[in-house]
Structure formats: structure tokens, C-alpha cells
């Protein structure tokens, strides 16, 4: 079944490459039980010899990863943190608008924009701005923005997305990254973070990280069938509705496996992973891309909630 799904997705991507549609893919993970909430791409830290994540800090406000697919284009990307702030970005954004908070129910928002993005299919190029640095690490080394989560970069670079060039900063890569916070926790205040349905349950058995499927209407400690990586990716693919590529889902799991192992192994937690609804995702942050010429834009976003359950959980 999973092999068939891979074939269907890859065939669809190949068929889409000849049309004029710009496709934006994005995933992020939100640690809902942390003191400071944020849309997260990776927990800052380093991997030890056994590939356990050793985080520098417990509470980080980091963010999703964005890839472009489909037609070549130029245009402006905006990201809005709908109840918080965009705290960092790679490449750094060009403009920002802030709506000040007026009360608890109106926490304010921040919108960041990247102007003049040039999106090309791999192998093709536009004439680059004179400040363009051919080596991505050269640009990032000046900003220092990758400090703390370099371990995830190779995973994100394995995704065969279009090339993204930001001439104003000299950035050239296959993805964008930003960090944002949010304040609205009302939709996650119920048991199991208000989620209903199938979720992934993670715990340690001796020194092995175990993943099983579970249902929210089961007993808290009830565990379903143990899932291997292939079965886990199949669940992620179902949650994405087929909108994300397998390579993107693999990058998601490769990024978050060390963080989940740390929480389960080092902290002794049992954690659940589940998809956020479109409404919940949009309440955290929204994205908008405006091409310079008339082109259709499609968005495929998958945000996941991660949190401890059982003792000490919600």
C-alpha cells in the first residue's frame, strides 16, 4: 500500500511540473506542553554519538520549513504570526508590519515579507543580484542563524524542491525557515489537547524508541500496533492528505526523531503526535505568496501537535 502511495505521489509531481501552478509545501511541529509555545521545525541542540538530541534550552520558539514546487516564478512571500511574533528567519525578511496587542483577546500580530524571491526549477537560474553568494554556507555564516540546529539541515536539503533565491540577502537554497511564537492556547486546553482521532504514541522500551498508533477514545495507556518507520510515514502521508511529498515527510521524521527520543528516553515521558486542524494552523500563522505575473498558487501545510500525556501531561 505504501509503495503504491509513493508511486502515485511521485507520478503526480512529475505531471504537475509542466503547468503554471506554484505549489508551496510546509510542515511544522508545535510543542503544546512547553512554557513558551511556538511553531517549530527543530529543537535546538546537538546529537551525541548515539543520535540522542541534547537540547541547549528547553523552551525554543522555532518554526516550519517551506519548499516551493511547480512552475518557476518571482514574487513576494509574507508570513503572519497571528497571535505572536516572527523571531528569526533564514533568509532574513525585508519588511515587517506589527499590529499591537490591545488586550488578552486581541494579542496582536506580526507580518514579515520577503521581496523579489526568484523560484527556479533545479538546473535553471535567473540572473542573480550582485550580492548573491554562490555558497549557501557563506551567507548563513554571516548571519549565524543556523546555530543550534545544524543537525536538521541535511534532512531538509534532501527534498528535491525548486531553488529559492533571495537576491537582497544573497541566499540561495531549496527551502525557507522562520520562527514564530503564538499565544492562543484555548483550542488545546482539553484532555489530549482537544484532539479527536488516531494519533501516534511514543515511549521507550529498554533503549528502543517505540511508536504505536492509538485512538483518543481508548484508555490513556492503551497502545495499538507497533509501527515501523514505513508505517509511520504512511500515517503522516494520510494526515497530509497526499499534499506533501514523501521526501518532505521523511525530513520531518528525521528531524523530530531525536527530539522525541530525548523526551521519552531522557525525560521519561510518553508523548503523542497528532495533526492540527486547518483552523488551528491558521490561528498560529498564515502564509501568502503573490507572484509577479498571473499564476495560480496552491498551499499544502501540515502542522503537528506534540505533547506529553499521562503523568505531568494535559
Short mmCIF file of N, CA and C in Angstrom, two decimals, residues 66 90-92 117 128 131-133 135-136 139-140 146 157 163-177:
data_model
loop_
_atom_site.label_atom_id
_atom_site.label_comp_id
_atom_site.label_asym_id
_atom_site.label_seq_id
_atom_site.Cartn_x
_atom_site.Cartn_y
_atom_site.Cartn_z
N UNK A 66 9.60 25.63 4.62
CA UNK A 66 8.82 25.85 3.40
C UNK A 66 9.63 25.44 2.19
N UNK A 90 15.44 32.59 7.94
CA UNK A 90 16.54 32.37 7.00
C UNK A 90 15.94 32.15 5.62
N UNK A 91 16.21 33.07 4.68
CA UNK A 91 16.96 34.32 4.88
C UNK A 91 16.14 35.32 5.67
N UNK A 92 16.80 36.36 6.18
CA UNK A 92 16.08 37.37 6.97
C UNK A 92 15.11 38.11 6.07
N UNK A 117 11.71 37.31 -4.40
CA UNK A 117 12.12 35.91 -4.43
C UNK A 117 12.11 35.41 -5.87
N UNK A 128 21.42 36.60 -11.24
CA UNK A 128 21.40 36.86 -9.81
C UNK A 128 21.84 38.29 -9.48
N UNK A 131 24.87 40.86 -5.12
CA UNK A 131 25.26 40.44 -3.77
C UNK A 131 25.11 38.94 -3.57
N UNK A 132 24.66 38.23 -4.60
CA UNK A 132 24.43 36.79 -4.45
C UNK A 132 25.73 36.06 -4.11
N UNK A 133 25.69 35.25 -3.08
CA UNK A 133 26.84 34.42 -2.70
C UNK A 133 26.58 33.01 -3.18
N UNK A 135 27.86 30.23 -2.43
CA UNK A 135 27.90 29.20 -1.39
C UNK A 135 26.90 29.54 -0.30
N UNK A 136 25.91 28.66 -0.09
CA UNK A 136 24.88 28.93 0.91
C UNK A 136 25.47 29.11 2.29
N UNK A 139 26.65 32.65 3.14
CA UNK A 139 25.61 33.59 3.55
C UNK A 139 25.19 33.31 4.98
N UNK A 140 24.93 32.05 5.29
CA UNK A 140 24.44 31.70 6.61
C UNK A 140 25.50 31.93 7.67
N UNK A 146 21.86 29.59 11.81
CA UNK A 146 21.70 28.14 11.94
C UNK A 146 22.24 27.62 13.28
N UNK A 157 17.61 19.45 3.14
CA UNK A 157 18.21 19.60 1.81
C UNK A 157 17.99 18.39 0.92
N UNK A 163 14.69 25.73 -6.53
CA UNK A 163 15.70 26.60 -5.95
C UNK A 163 15.07 27.94 -5.59
N UNK A 164 15.36 28.42 -4.39
CA UNK A 164 14.85 29.69 -3.89
C UNK A 164 16.01 30.66 -3.80
N UNK A 165 15.92 31.77 -4.52
CA UNK A 165 16.97 32.78 -4.48
C UNK A 165 16.39 34.07 -3.92
N UNK A 166 17.10 34.64 -2.97
CA UNK A 166 16.71 35.91 -2.35
C UNK A 166 17.85 36.88 -2.58
N UNK A 167 17.83 37.59 -3.72
CA UNK A 167 18.98 38.42 -4.10
C UNK A 167 19.38 39.47 -3.07
N UNK A 168 18.42 40.01 -2.31
CA UNK A 168 18.76 41.06 -1.36
C UNK A 168 19.70 40.58 -0.26
N UNK A 169 19.61 39.31 0.09
CA UNK A 169 20.50 38.78 1.13
C UNK A 169 21.61 37.90 0.55
N UNK A 170 21.44 37.46 -0.70
CA UNK A 170 22.41 36.54 -1.28
C UNK A 170 22.09 35.09 -1.02
N UNK A 171 20.95 34.82 -0.37
CA UNK A 171 20.60 33.43 -0.05
C UNK A 171 20.19 32.67 -1.30
N UNK A 172 20.64 31.43 -1.40
CA UNK A 172 20.19 30.51 -2.43
C UNK A 172 20.12 29.12 -1.81
N UNK A 173 18.95 28.52 -1.82
CA UNK A 173 18.77 27.20 -1.22
C UNK A 173 17.48 26.59 -1.69
N UNK A 174 17.13 25.46 -1.11
CA UNK A 174 15.93 24.75 -1.53
C UNK A 174 14.77 24.93 -0.56
N UNK A 175 14.96 25.71 0.53
CA UNK A 175 13.88 25.89 1.50
C UNK A 175 14.04 27.23 2.21
N UNK A 176 12.95 27.67 2.83
CA UNK A 176 12.96 28.82 3.72
C UNK A 176 12.61 28.35 5.12
N UNK A 177 13.08 29.11 6.11
CA UNK A 177 12.85 28.74 7.50
C UNK A 177 12.56 30.01 8.29
#
